[in-house]
Amino acid sequence: MTFRPSLFLVALAAGSACALPAFADQQRAQIRGDMETELRRALERAVGEVDDAPDSRFEARRRARRASESATALLRSEGYYQSTVEDVVEGDDTPTAIVSVQPGRRFLLTDPTITWTAPAPDAESAADAKNAIGLKAGDPGRAVDVIAGEGRLVAALTRDGYADAVAQPRRVVVDHASFTVAPEYRIDSGKLVLLNGVRVESRGRTNPQWAANLAPWTEGQRYDPELVAELERRLLDTGVYDGVNVGLSPLDQVTAEGLRPVIVSLQDRPRRILEAGATWSTAEGVGVDVIQTRYNRFGRADTLRLEARLADINSRIGADLSLPHWRKPGRTLTLGAGVVNEDTDAYRRAALVLNADLRQRIGKTSFFSYGIGLDAGHYNENRYDYTSLPPQRVSFDRNLAIVTVRTSAYLDNSNDPLNPTKGWRLAASIQPTAVAGEDTVLFMRSEGQATAYYPVQNDGRTVLAGRLRVGSIIGGNELSVPSDRLFYSGGGGSVRGYQYQGVNPQLPDGTPRGGMSLFETSFEVRRDVGASFQAVAFLDAGAIGFQETPNLSNMRYGAGLGVRYKLPFGPVRGDIALPLNKRDGDPDFQVYISIGQAF
């Protein structure tokens, strides 16, 4: 027997449709009368539904009366103040509850008026508030619009510096002779608020002066809720607080100069967090991480991260210190030091690495950065000189010091950092590099990547995702550029189906040949299955070139299927991929397990 999911779903839907009349809800009462379709639907929603039909005329009458009360309330809220609503019951054996509706003429708004209670705002703020109401004469006299207009009025006053503005009970006159609704808003604007400095009320370790320096206003500046919200965002962006609360002080704490302080309350995260993790793939082997993170050690929302990683390919012991809002809001200084040991098919490296980087945030998730890095260590590499015929094997066993000036930019217009369903991302980096020691060379490594996400359906249950990555090295040559700075492709983050560095052509001894240029592209179809799972089909392609511009003549392709299990912090990813144009020595398939989407 062959199981066909499509036939099963059709049969299930047909069975459900047949059973529907026995379990479907029905209207509490039928709506009758001549009216617009939109109004009829609103009345039906207001009347509501019941599980079963009335079993007596008495029950039908009770339902009709309750339905008529709901219909009358809705009609009034929509501006029909002279409607006629009757409850009717028809039938004896199978009684039916009916609401007969004659909406009548719809009442229209007059120009809204504002009555200010002392003190009134300045003329410009009063005009802004009047314009913010957003209602004009001739609009339908809907109650919800009148209430929303009052909210916009108060919000406009708040934005103009009247933080204590409140609405008093409004007065709405319904004139049955002229069929009009005249709203009168009564507003107490309060006094204009001028901002003072920041006062930190917390028992945590944060230096109050450091927090005060993050304020995006100057003393005496007019209150703006966006300024206060920006201070809260700057504190939250540091990632070292479990809770941040920023707000104006009470009125009785206004200074003698008439300035209002801003109160900041901070709830610190635990001082230390110890984490352990593991990764595994058939291409890159096993990796184990132990990380201790220390927060706010120096009282300025800093993060010190101590890491020890033991892995088949890349092991590391090091520390990174992050200092957010370093001398400028949104700018983060990162200092790092570590000892790394890489043992790849292409090269072996043991080195001391130091780095200092400044990253400036642009918006919520985009940034640009610049910095400098120093790698000093021992490199063991096997290469082939392709300028000679036949190519000659060249072995490097050398000590090098590499200084890199690093600049990069990242623009994120997607809707989620770990599981995007729409938008795009752009990333680019340029790294001028100087090599000294047993060899000297100058070169520039540049790289760019673009990803895009398109929801096929409005709810984002099916998403098309694409990725394009291009890289180039200008200056130097294949033999003079250190192996770890050349381009490699293959593995879970590039072309799946191939082992780590497996897209690269192989040297005669089987070592991956590092390239001077790179081209990669990926395409995925992601489909939600239920609330927690996602199925993925993907196609990857990549090529390594040995000139400064990418060469597509040796493209490698991989395809496969994956599953994602959605967790609050992001999806857990599992992929299985096959190389489509495998060479001798390429694996039959590869398996990848990690956190987050592939791109």
Coordinates of C-alpha atoms in Angstrom, one line a residue:
M1 CA 0.0 0.0 0.0
T2 CA 1.3 3.5 -0.9
F3 CA 0.6 6.3 1.5
R4 CA -0.3 9.5 -0.3
P5 CA -0.3 12.6 2.0
S6 CA -2.2 14.7 -0.4
L7 CA -5.1 12.2 -0.7
F8 CA -5.1 11.8 3.1
L9 CA -5.4 15.6 3.6
V10 CA -8.2 15.8 1.1
A11 CA -10.1 13.0 2.8
L12 CA -9.6 14.6 6.2
A13 CA -10.9 17.9 5.0
A14 CA -13.9 16.3 3.4
G15 CA -14.7 14.4 6.6
S16 CA -14.4 17.6 8.6
A17 CA -16.7 19.5 6.2
C18 CA -19.3 16.7 6.6
A19 CA -19.2 16.9 10.3
L20 CA -19.2 20.7 10.4
P21 CA -23.0 21.3 10.7
A22 CA -23.3 19.2 13.9
F23 CA -20.7 21.2 15.8
A24 CA -20.7 24.7 14.2
D25 CA -21.7 27.7 16.2
Q26 CA -24.6 29.8 15.1
Q27 CA -25.6 33.4 15.5
R28 CA -27.3 34.3 18.8
A29 CA -29.9 36.1 16.7
Q30 CA -30.4 36.7 13.0
I31 CA -29.8 40.3 11.8
R32 CA -32.5 41.6 9.4
G33 CA -32.9 45.0 7.8
D34 CA -31.6 47.2 5.0
M35 CA -28.0 48.2 5.7
E36 CA -24.5 48.2 4.3
T37 CA -22.6 44.9 4.3
E38 CA -19.9 46.2 6.6
L39 CA -22.4 47.4 9.2
R40 CA -24.2 44.0 9.0
R41 CA -21.0 42.1 9.7
A42 CA -20.2 44.4 12.6
L43 CA -23.7 43.7 14.1
E44 CA -23.3 40.0 13.7
R45 CA -20.0 40.1 15.5
A46 CA -21.6 42.2 18.3
V47 CA -24.5 39.8 18.7
G48 CA -22.2 36.8 19.0
E49 CA -22.6 33.1 18.6
V50 CA -24.1 30.3 20.7
D51 CA -23.5 26.5 20.6
D52 CA -27.0 25.3 19.8
A53 CA -30.4 26.5 18.7
P54 CA -33.0 27.7 21.3
D55 CA -35.2 24.9 22.6
S56 CA -38.2 27.1 23.3
R57 CA -39.8 30.4 22.4
F58 CA -38.9 31.7 25.9
E59 CA -35.2 31.0 25.2
A60 CA -35.5 32.5 21.8
R61 CA -37.0 35.7 23.2
R62 CA -34.3 36.0 25.8
R63 CA -31.6 35.6 23.2
A64 CA -33.3 38.2 20.9
R65 CA -33.5 40.7 23.7
R66 CA -29.8 40.3 24.7
A67 CA -28.9 40.5 21.0
S68 CA -30.9 43.7 20.5
E69 CA -29.1 45.3 23.5
S70 CA -25.8 44.5 21.9
A71 CA -26.9 45.8 18.5
T72 CA -28.2 49.1 20.0
A73 CA -24.9 49.6 21.8
L74 CA -22.9 49.0 18.6
L75 CA -25.2 51.3 16.5
R76 CA -24.7 54.1 18.9
S77 CA -20.9 53.6 19.0
E78 CA -21.0 53.8 15.2
G79 CA -22.9 57.1 15.1
Y80 CA -26.5 55.7 14.5
Y81 CA -28.3 57.5 17.3
Q82 CA -31.8 57.3 15.7
S83 CA -31.9 53.7 14.9
T84 CA -34.8 51.4 15.5
V85 CA -34.1 48.0 16.9
E86 CA -36.7 45.3 17.7
D87 CA -36.4 41.8 19.0
V88 CA -38.5 39.3 17.2
V89 CA -39.2 35.5 17.6
E90 CA -40.5 33.5 14.7
G91 CA -41.7 29.9 14.7
D92 CA -43.2 27.6 17.3
D93 CA -41.6 24.2 17.0
T94 CA -38.2 25.6 15.9
P95 CA -38.2 29.2 17.2
T96 CA -35.7 31.6 15.7
A97 CA -34.4 34.7 17.5
I98 CA -34.3 37.8 15.2
V99 CA -33.1 41.4 15.6
S100 CA -34.8 43.8 13.2
V101 CA -32.6 46.8 12.5
Q102 CA -33.4 50.1 10.8
P103 CA -30.1 52.0 11.2
G104 CA -31.5 55.4 10.3
R105 CA -29.3 58.3 9.4
R106 CA -25.7 58.3 10.6
F107 CA -24.6 61.3 12.7
L108 CA -21.5 63.2 11.7
L109 CA -18.8 65.0 13.7
T110 CA -18.5 68.7 14.0
D111 CA -15.0 70.3 14.4
P112 CA -13.7 69.1 17.8
T113 CA -13.0 71.8 20.4
I114 CA -10.5 71.8 23.3
T115 CA -11.0 73.4 26.7
W116 CA -7.7 73.9 28.6
T117 CA -7.6 73.8 32.3
A118 CA -5.0 76.1 33.9
P119 CA -2.2 76.2 33.0
A120 CA -2.7 76.1 29.2
P121 CA 0.2 75.1 26.9
D122 CA 2.0 77.5 24.7
A123 CA 0.3 78.5 21.4
E124 CA 2.5 76.3 19.2
S125 CA 2.0 73.2 21.4
A126 CA -1.8 73.9 21.5
A127 CA -1.9 74.1 17.7
D128 CA 0.1 70.8 17.5
A129 CA -2.3 69.1 19.9
K130 CA -5.3 70.3 17.9
N131 CA -3.9 69.0 14.6
A132 CA -3.0 65.7 16.3
I133 CA -6.7 64.9 17.0
G134 CA -7.1 63.9 13.4
L135 CA -10.9 64.5 13.2
K136 CA -12.7 67.0 11.1
A137 CA -16.3 68.1 10.5
G138 CA -18.2 65.6 8.4
D139 CA -16.5 62.4 9.6
P140 CA -18.7 59.6 10.9
G141 CA -19.5 60.2 14.6
R142 CA -17.9 57.0 15.8
A143 CA -17.2 56.8 19.5
V144 CA -13.9 54.9 19.0
D145 CA -12.6 57.8 16.8
V146 CA -13.5 60.4 19.4
I147 CA -11.7 58.4 22.1
A148 CA -8.6 57.8 19.8
G149 CA -8.5 61.5 19.0
E150 CA -8.2 62.3 22.7
G151 CA -5.3 59.9 23.0
R152 CA -3.5 61.5 20.1
L153 CA -4.0 64.9 21.6
V154 CA -2.4 64.0 24.9
A155 CA 0.4 62.1 23.1
A156 CA 1.2 65.3 21.1
L157 CA 1.4 67.4 24.3
T158 CA 3.7 64.8 25.8
R159 CA 6.0 65.0 22.8
D160 CA 6.1 68.8 23.1
G161 CA 7.3 68.6 26.7
Y162 CA 4.1 68.5 28.7
A163 CA 4.9 65.2 30.4
D164 CA 2.1 65.5 32.9
A165 CA -0.7 66.2 30.5
V166 CA -4.0 64.3 31.3
A167 CA -7.5 64.3 29.9
Q168 CA -10.4 65.3 32.1
P169 CA -13.9 63.8 31.4
R170 CA -14.8 64.8 27.9
R171 CA -18.1 66.3 26.9
V172 CA -19.8 65.0 23.7
V173 CA -23.1 66.6 22.6
V174 CA -25.3 64.6 20.3
D175 CA -27.7 66.9 18.4
H176 CA -30.7 65.0 17.1
A177 CA -32.0 68.0 15.1
S178 CA -28.8 68.5 13.1
F179 CA -27.7 64.9 13.2
T180 CA -24.3 65.9 14.6
V181 CA -21.8 64.8 17.3
A182 CA -19.8 67.6 18.9
P183 CA -16.8 66.4 20.9
E184 CA -15.3 68.8 23.5
Y185 CA -12.0 67.7 25.0
R186 CA -11.1 69.0 28.4
I187 CA -7.3 68.8 29.0
D188 CA -5.0 69.6 31.9
S189 CA -1.6 70.1 30.2
G190 CA 0.4 70.6 33.3
K191 CA 3.6 72.6 33.4
L192 CA 6.2 72.4 30.7
V193 CA 9.0 70.0 31.8
L194 CA 12.6 71.0 31.5
L195 CA 15.0 68.1 32.0
N196 CA 17.7 68.0 34.7
G197 CA 20.5 65.3 34.9
V198 CA 20.2 61.6 35.6
R199 CA 19.9 60.2 39.1
V200 CA 20.8 56.5 39.5
E201 CA 18.8 54.7 42.2
S202 CA 20.3 51.3 42.4
R203 CA 22.4 49.2 44.7
G204 CA 24.3 47.6 41.8
R205 CA 27.9 48.2 40.7
T206 CA 27.2 50.8 38.0
N207 CA 29.1 54.0 38.4
P208 CA 26.3 56.7 38.5
Q209 CA 28.4 59.2 36.6
W210 CA 29.0 56.8 33.8
A211 CA 25.2 56.3 33.5
A212 CA 24.5 60.0 33.7
N213 CA 26.9 60.6 30.8
L214 CA 24.7 58.5 28.5
A215 CA 21.8 61.0 28.7
P216 CA 21.0 62.2 25.1
W217 CA 19.9 65.7 26.4
T218 CA 21.5 68.7 27.9
E219 CA 20.4 70.3 31.2
G220 CA 17.4 72.6 30.7
Q221 CA 16.3 70.9 27.4
R222 CA 12.6 70.5 26.8
Y223 CA 11.3 67.1 27.7
D224 CA 10.8 64.6 24.9
P225 CA 9.8 61.0 25.6
E226 CA 12.0 59.8 22.8
L227 CA 15.1 61.2 24.7
V228 CA 14.2 59.3 27.8
A229 CA 13.5 56.1 25.8
E230 CA 16.9 56.5 24.1
L231 CA 18.6 56.5 27.5
E232 CA 16.8 53.3 28.4
R233 CA 17.8 51.7 25.0
R234 CA 21.5 52.7 25.6
L235 CA 21.5 51.0 29.0
L236 CA 19.7 47.9 27.7
D237 CA 22.1 47.6 24.7
T238 CA 24.9 46.8 27.1
G239 CA 23.4 43.5 27.9
V240 CA 24.5 43.5 31.5
Y241 CA 21.2 44.3 33.2
D242 CA 18.2 42.1 33.9
G243 CA 16.0 45.2 34.2
V244 CA 16.2 48.9 33.3
N245 CA 13.6 51.5 34.3
V246 CA 13.9 55.1 33.3
G247 CA 11.4 57.8 34.1
L248 CA 10.8 61.3 35.3
S249 CA 11.0 62.1 39.0
P250 CA 7.9 63.0 41.0
L251 CA 6.7 66.6 40.8
D252 CA 7.9 67.3 44.4
Q253 CA 11.5 66.6 43.3
V254 CA 11.7 69.5 40.8
T255 CA 14.9 71.6 41.5
A256 CA 14.9 75.2 42.5
E257 CA 15.7 76.1 38.9
G258 CA 12.5 74.4 37.8
L259 CA 14.3 71.4 36.3
R260 CA 13.0 67.8 36.5
P261 CA 15.5 64.9 37.2
V262 CA 15.3 61.6 35.4
I263 CA 15.4 58.5 37.7
V264 CA 17.2 55.4 36.5
S265 CA 16.7 52.1 38.3
L266 CA 19.0 49.2 37.3
Q267 CA 18.7 45.5 38.1
D268 CA 22.1 43.8 37.6
R269 CA 22.5 40.4 36.1
P270 CA 24.4 37.8 38.1
R271 CA 28.0 38.9 38.5
R272 CA 29.3 35.7 36.8
I273 CA 27.9 33.2 34.4
L274 CA 29.5 29.8 33.5
E275 CA 28.5 28.2 30.2
A276 CA 29.5 25.1 28.4
G277 CA 28.6 24.0 24.8
A278 CA 29.4 21.5 22.2
T279 CA 29.3 21.3 18.4
W280 CA 29.6 18.4 16.0
S281 CA 29.5 17.9 12.3
T282 CA 30.8 15.2 10.0
A283 CA 32.9 17.8 8.2
E284 CA 34.4 19.7 11.1
G285 CA 34.5 17.2 13.9
V286 CA 33.8 17.8 17.6
G287 CA 34.2 21.0 19.6
V288 CA 33.8 21.7 23.3
D289 CA 33.5 25.3 24.8
V290 CA 33.7 26.5 28.4
I291 CA 33.0 30.2 28.8
Q292 CA 32.9 32.3 31.9
T293 CA 31.4 35.7 31.5
R294 CA 31.8 38.5 34.1
Y295 CA 29.5 41.5 34.0
N296 CA 30.0 45.1 35.2
R297 CA 33.4 44.3 36.8
F298 CA 34.5 47.9 36.4
G299 CA 31.2 49.6 37.0
R300 CA 30.5 50.8 33.5
A301 CA 28.4 47.9 32.0
D302 CA 31.5 46.1 30.8
T303 CA 31.6 42.4 29.9
L304 CA 34.7 40.2 30.4
R305 CA 34.5 36.9 28.6
L306 CA 37.0 34.1 29.3
E307 CA 36.9 31.2 26.9
A308 CA 38.5 27.8 26.5
R309 CA 37.8 25.9 23.4
L310 CA 39.0 22.4 22.5
A311 CA 38.2 21.3 19.0
D312 CA 39.5 19.1 16.2
I313 CA 40.2 22.1 14.0
N314 CA 40.4 25.2 16.0
S315 CA 41.3 25.4 19.7
R316 CA 41.6 28.6 21.7
I317 CA 42.2 30.0 25.1
G318 CA 41.6 33.7 25.5
A319 CA 39.8 36.7 27.0
D320 CA 37.7 39.5 25.5
L321 CA 36.8 42.7 27.2
S322 CA 33.8 44.8 25.9
L323 CA 33.4 48.4 27.0
P324 CA 30.0 49.7 25.6
H325 CA 29.4 53.4 24.9
W326 CA 33.2 54.1 25.0
R327 CA 33.6 57.9 24.9
K328 CA 30.5 58.1 22.6
P329 CA 27.0 56.6 22.9
G330 CA 26.6 53.5 20.7
R331 CA 30.3 52.9 20.3
T332 CA 31.9 49.8 21.8
L333 CA 35.5 49.2 22.4
T334 CA 36.5 45.5 22.3
L335 CA 40.0 44.3 23.5
G336 CA 41.0 40.7 22.9
A337 CA 43.9 38.4 23.6
G338 CA 44.3 34.7 23.1
V339 CA 46.4 31.7 22.1
V340 CA 45.0 29.7 19.1
N341 CA 45.9 26.4 17.6
E342 CA 44.6 25.5 14.2
D343 CA 45.0 22.1 12.6
T344 CA 43.3 22.1 9.2
D345 CA 43.9 20.1 6.1
A346 CA 45.4 23.2 4.5
Y347 CA 47.8 24.4 7.3
R348 CA 48.7 24.3 10.9
R349 CA 49.1 27.4 13.0
A350 CA 50.0 28.2 16.7
A351 CA 49.9 31.9 17.4
L352 CA 49.3 34.6 19.9
V353 CA 46.5 36.9 18.8
L354 CA 45.8 40.5 20.0
N355 CA 43.1 42.8 18.8
A356 CA 41.5 46.2 19.5
D357 CA 38.3 47.2 17.7
L358 CA 35.8 50.0 17.9
R359 CA 32.2 49.3 16.7
Q360 CA 29.7 52.1 16.2
R361 CA 26.0 51.1 16.2
I362 CA 23.8 52.5 13.5
G363 CA 20.1 52.0 14.4
K364 CA 19.2 48.9 16.4
T365 CA 21.2 46.1 14.7
S366 CA 23.5 47.7 12.1
F367 CA 27.0 48.9 12.7
F368 CA 30.4 49.8 11.3
S369 CA 33.7 49.0 12.9
Y370 CA 37.4 49.6 12.6
G371 CA 40.4 48.3 14.5
I372 CA 43.8 46.6 14.4
G373 CA 44.9 43.0 15.0
L374 CA 48.3 41.3 15.6
D375 CA 49.0 37.6 15.0
A376 CA 52.4 36.3 16.0
G377 CA 53.1 32.7 15.7
H378 CA 54.4 29.6 13.9
Y379 CA 53.0 28.5 10.5
N380 CA 53.5 25.1 9.0
E381 CA 52.2 24.9 5.4
N382 CA 52.5 22.6 2.4
R383 CA 52.1 24.4 -0.9
Y384 CA 52.8 23.8 -4.6
D385 CA 54.5 26.3 -6.9
Y386 CA 52.3 26.4 -10.0
T387 CA 54.6 28.8 -11.8
S388 CA 57.0 25.9 -12.5
L389 CA 56.4 22.9 -14.7
P390 CA 55.6 20.5 -13.3
P391 CA 54.4 22.2 -10.1
Q392 CA 57.0 21.8 -7.4
R393 CA 56.1 21.1 -3.7
V394 CA 57.0 23.9 -1.4
S395 CA 57.0 23.5 2.4
F396 CA 56.9 26.5 4.7
D397 CA 57.9 26.2 8.4
R398 CA 58.2 29.8 9.4
N399 CA 57.6 32.3 12.2
L400 CA 55.5 35.3 11.2
A401 CA 54.1 38.5 12.7
I402 CA 50.9 39.8 10.9
V403 CA 49.5 43.2 11.4
T404 CA 46.0 43.8 10.1
V405 CA 44.0 47.0 9.9
R406 CA 40.3 45.9 10.0
T407 CA 37.3 47.8 8.7
S408 CA 33.8 46.4 8.3
A409 CA 30.2 47.4 8.0
Y410 CA 27.0 45.5 8.6
L411 CA 23.5 46.7 7.6
D412 CA 20.6 44.7 8.9
N413 CA 17.1 45.3 7.5
S414 CA 15.7 41.9 8.5
N415 CA 13.0 41.3 11.1
D416 CA 14.9 38.8 13.3
P417 CA 18.6 38.3 14.1
L418 CA 18.4 34.4 14.3
N419 CA 15.3 33.5 12.3
P420 CA 14.5 36.2 9.7
T421 CA 11.4 35.9 7.5
K422 CA 11.7 39.1 5.5
G423 CA 14.2 41.9 4.7
W424 CA 17.9 41.9 3.8
R425 CA 21.4 42.1 5.2
L426 CA 24.6 43.5 3.8
A427 CA 28.1 42.9 5.2
A428 CA 31.5 44.1 3.9
S429 CA 35.1 44.1 5.2
I430 CA 38.4 45.4 4.0
Q431 CA 41.7 44.3 5.7
P432 CA 45.0 45.8 4.6
T433 CA 47.6 43.5 6.0
A434 CA 51.4 43.6 6.5
V435 CA 53.4 40.4 7.1
A436 CA 56.9 40.5 8.7
G437 CA 59.3 37.9 10.1
E438 CA 60.8 35.2 7.9
D439 CA 58.8 36.6 5.0
T440 CA 57.4 40.0 4.2
V441 CA 54.4 40.9 2.0
L442 CA 51.7 43.6 1.8
F443 CA 48.2 42.7 0.6
M444 CA 44.5 43.7 1.0
R445 CA 41.8 41.1 1.7
S446 CA 38.2 42.3 1.0
E447 CA 35.0 40.4 1.3
G448 CA 31.3 41.1 0.9
Q449 CA 28.1 39.2 1.6
A450 CA 24.4 39.9 0.9
T451 CA 21.4 37.9 2.1
A452 CA 17.7 38.4 1.4
Y453 CA 14.5 36.9 2.8
Y454 CA 11.1 36.9 1.1
P455 CA 7.9 35.6 2.7
V456 CA 5.8 33.8 0.1
Q457 CA 2.8 34.0 2.4
N458 CA 1.7 36.9 4.5
D459 CA 2.2 35.0 7.8
G460 CA 5.7 34.1 6.9
R461 CA 5.1 30.3 7.0
T462 CA 7.0 29.8 3.8
V463 CA 10.2 31.9 3.2
L464 CA 12.6 32.1 0.3
A465 CA 16.1 32.9 1.4
G466 CA 19.2 33.7 -0.6
R467 CA 22.9 34.4 0.0
L468 CA 25.7 35.8 -2.2
R469 CA 29.3 36.0 -0.9
V470 CA 32.3 37.4 -2.9
G471 CA 36.0 37.8 -1.8
S472 CA 39.3 38.9 -3.3
I473 CA 42.9 39.4 -2.3
I474 CA 44.9 42.1 -4.0
G475 CA 48.7 42.1 -3.7
G476 CA 50.9 39.2 -2.9
N477 CA 50.4 35.8 -4.4
E478 CA 49.3 32.3 -3.5
L479 CA 52.7 31.4 -2.0
S480 CA 53.4 34.7 -0.2
V481 CA 50.0 35.2 1.5
P482 CA 49.8 33.2 4.8
S483 CA 47.6 30.2 4.5
D484 CA 45.1 31.3 7.1
R485 CA 44.4 34.5 5.1
L486 CA 43.6 32.7 1.8
F487 CA 40.1 31.8 0.9
Y488 CA 38.5 28.4 1.6
S489 CA 35.0 27.1 1.1
G490 CA 33.0 24.1 2.2
G491 CA 31.2 23.2 5.4
G492 CA 28.2 24.2 7.4
G493 CA 28.5 27.9 6.9
S494 CA 29.3 27.9 3.2
V495 CA 28.7 25.0 0.7
R496 CA 27.1 22.2 2.5
G497 CA 27.7 18.6 1.3
Y498 CA 31.5 19.1 1.3
Q499 CA 33.8 18.7 4.2
Y500 CA 35.5 21.8 5.8
Q501 CA 37.6 23.5 3.1
G502 CA 36.4 20.7 0.8
V503 CA 35.3 23.0 -2.1
N504 CA 38.9 24.1 -2.7
P505 CA 40.8 22.2 -5.4
Q506 CA 43.3 19.8 -3.8
L507 CA 47.0 19.9 -4.2
P508 CA 48.7 16.7 -5.4
D509 CA 49.2 15.5 -1.7
G510 CA 45.4 16.0 -1.0
T511 CA 45.9 19.4 0.9
P512 CA 43.2 22.0 0.1
R513 CA 44.6 24.7 -2.1
G514 CA 43.9 28.1 -0.7
G515 CA 42.6 30.7 -3.1
M516 CA 43.0 34.4 -3.9
S517 CA 39.3 34.9 -4.6
L518 CA 36.0 33.4 -3.6
F519 CA 32.4 33.0 -4.9
E520 CA 29.6 31.4 -2.9
T521 CA 25.8 31.4 -3.2
S522 CA 23.0 29.6 -1.5
F523 CA 19.2 29.3 -1.9
E524 CA 16.8 28.0 0.7
V525 CA 13.0 27.3 1.0
R526 CA 11.9 27.3 4.6
R527 CA 8.5 26.0 5.5
D528 CA 6.9 26.0 9.0
V529 CA 5.5 22.7 10.1
G530 CA 3.3 23.2 13.1
A531 CA 4.2 25.7 15.8
S532 CA 7.7 24.5 16.7
F533 CA 9.3 22.9 13.6
Q534 CA 10.5 24.1 10.2
A535 CA 11.5 22.1 7.1
V536 CA 14.2 23.4 4.8
A537 CA 15.3 22.5 1.3
F538 CA 18.6 24.1 0.1
L539 CA 21.0 24.4 -2.8
D540 CA 24.6 25.7 -2.3
A541 CA 27.3 26.5 -4.7
G542 CA 30.9 27.8 -4.4
A543 CA 34.2 28.3 -6.3
I544 CA 37.7 29.2 -5.3
G545 CA 39.8 31.2 -7.8
F546 CA 43.6 31.8 -8.0
Q547 CA 43.4 35.3 -9.5
E548 CA 42.2 38.5 -7.9
T549 CA 38.8 38.2 -9.4
P550 CA 36.5 35.1 -8.7
N551 CA 36.7 32.3 -11.2
L552 CA 33.5 30.3 -11.8
S553 CA 35.0 27.6 -13.9
N554 CA 35.4 25.1 -11.0
M555 CA 32.0 25.5 -9.3
R556 CA 31.0 22.9 -6.7
Y557 CA 27.3 22.3 -5.9
G558 CA 25.7 20.8 -2.8
A559 CA 22.0 20.2 -2.0
G560 CA 20.1 18.8 0.9
L561 CA 17.3 18.9 3.4
G562 CA 17.1 20.2 7.0
V563 CA 14.9 20.6 10.0
R564 CA 14.7 23.5 12.5
Y565 CA 13.3 23.3 16.0
K566 CA 12.3 26.7 17.2
L567 CA 13.3 27.8 20.7
P568 CA 12.9 31.3 22.2
F569 CA 16.5 32.3 21.6
G570 CA 16.5 30.9 18.0
P571 CA 16.2 27.7 16.0
V572 CA 18.3 24.6 16.5
R573 CA 19.5 23.5 13.0
G574 CA 20.0 20.1 11.6
D575 CA 21.0 19.6 7.9
I576 CA 22.0 16.7 5.8
A577 CA 23.6 17.6 2.4
L578 CA 25.0 15.8 -0.6
P579 CA 27.7 17.0 -3.0
L580 CA 26.2 17.1 -6.5
N581 CA 29.4 17.0 -8.5
K582 CA 31.6 15.1 -6.2
R583 CA 35.3 14.3 -6.9
D584 CA 37.4 11.4 -5.8
G585 CA 37.8 11.7 -2.0
D586 CA 34.6 13.8 -1.5
P587 CA 32.2 12.4 1.1
D588 CA 28.9 10.9 0.1
F589 CA 27.1 13.2 2.5
Q590 CA 27.6 15.6 5.4
V591 CA 25.6 16.3 8.6
Y592 CA 25.5 19.6 10.4
I593 CA 24.0 20.5 13.8
S594 CA 24.1 24.0 15.2
I595 CA 22.1 27.0 16.5
G596 CA 20.6 29.6 14.2
Q597 CA 19.8 29.5 10.5
A598 CA 22.6 28.8 8.0
F599 CA 22.4 32.5 7.0

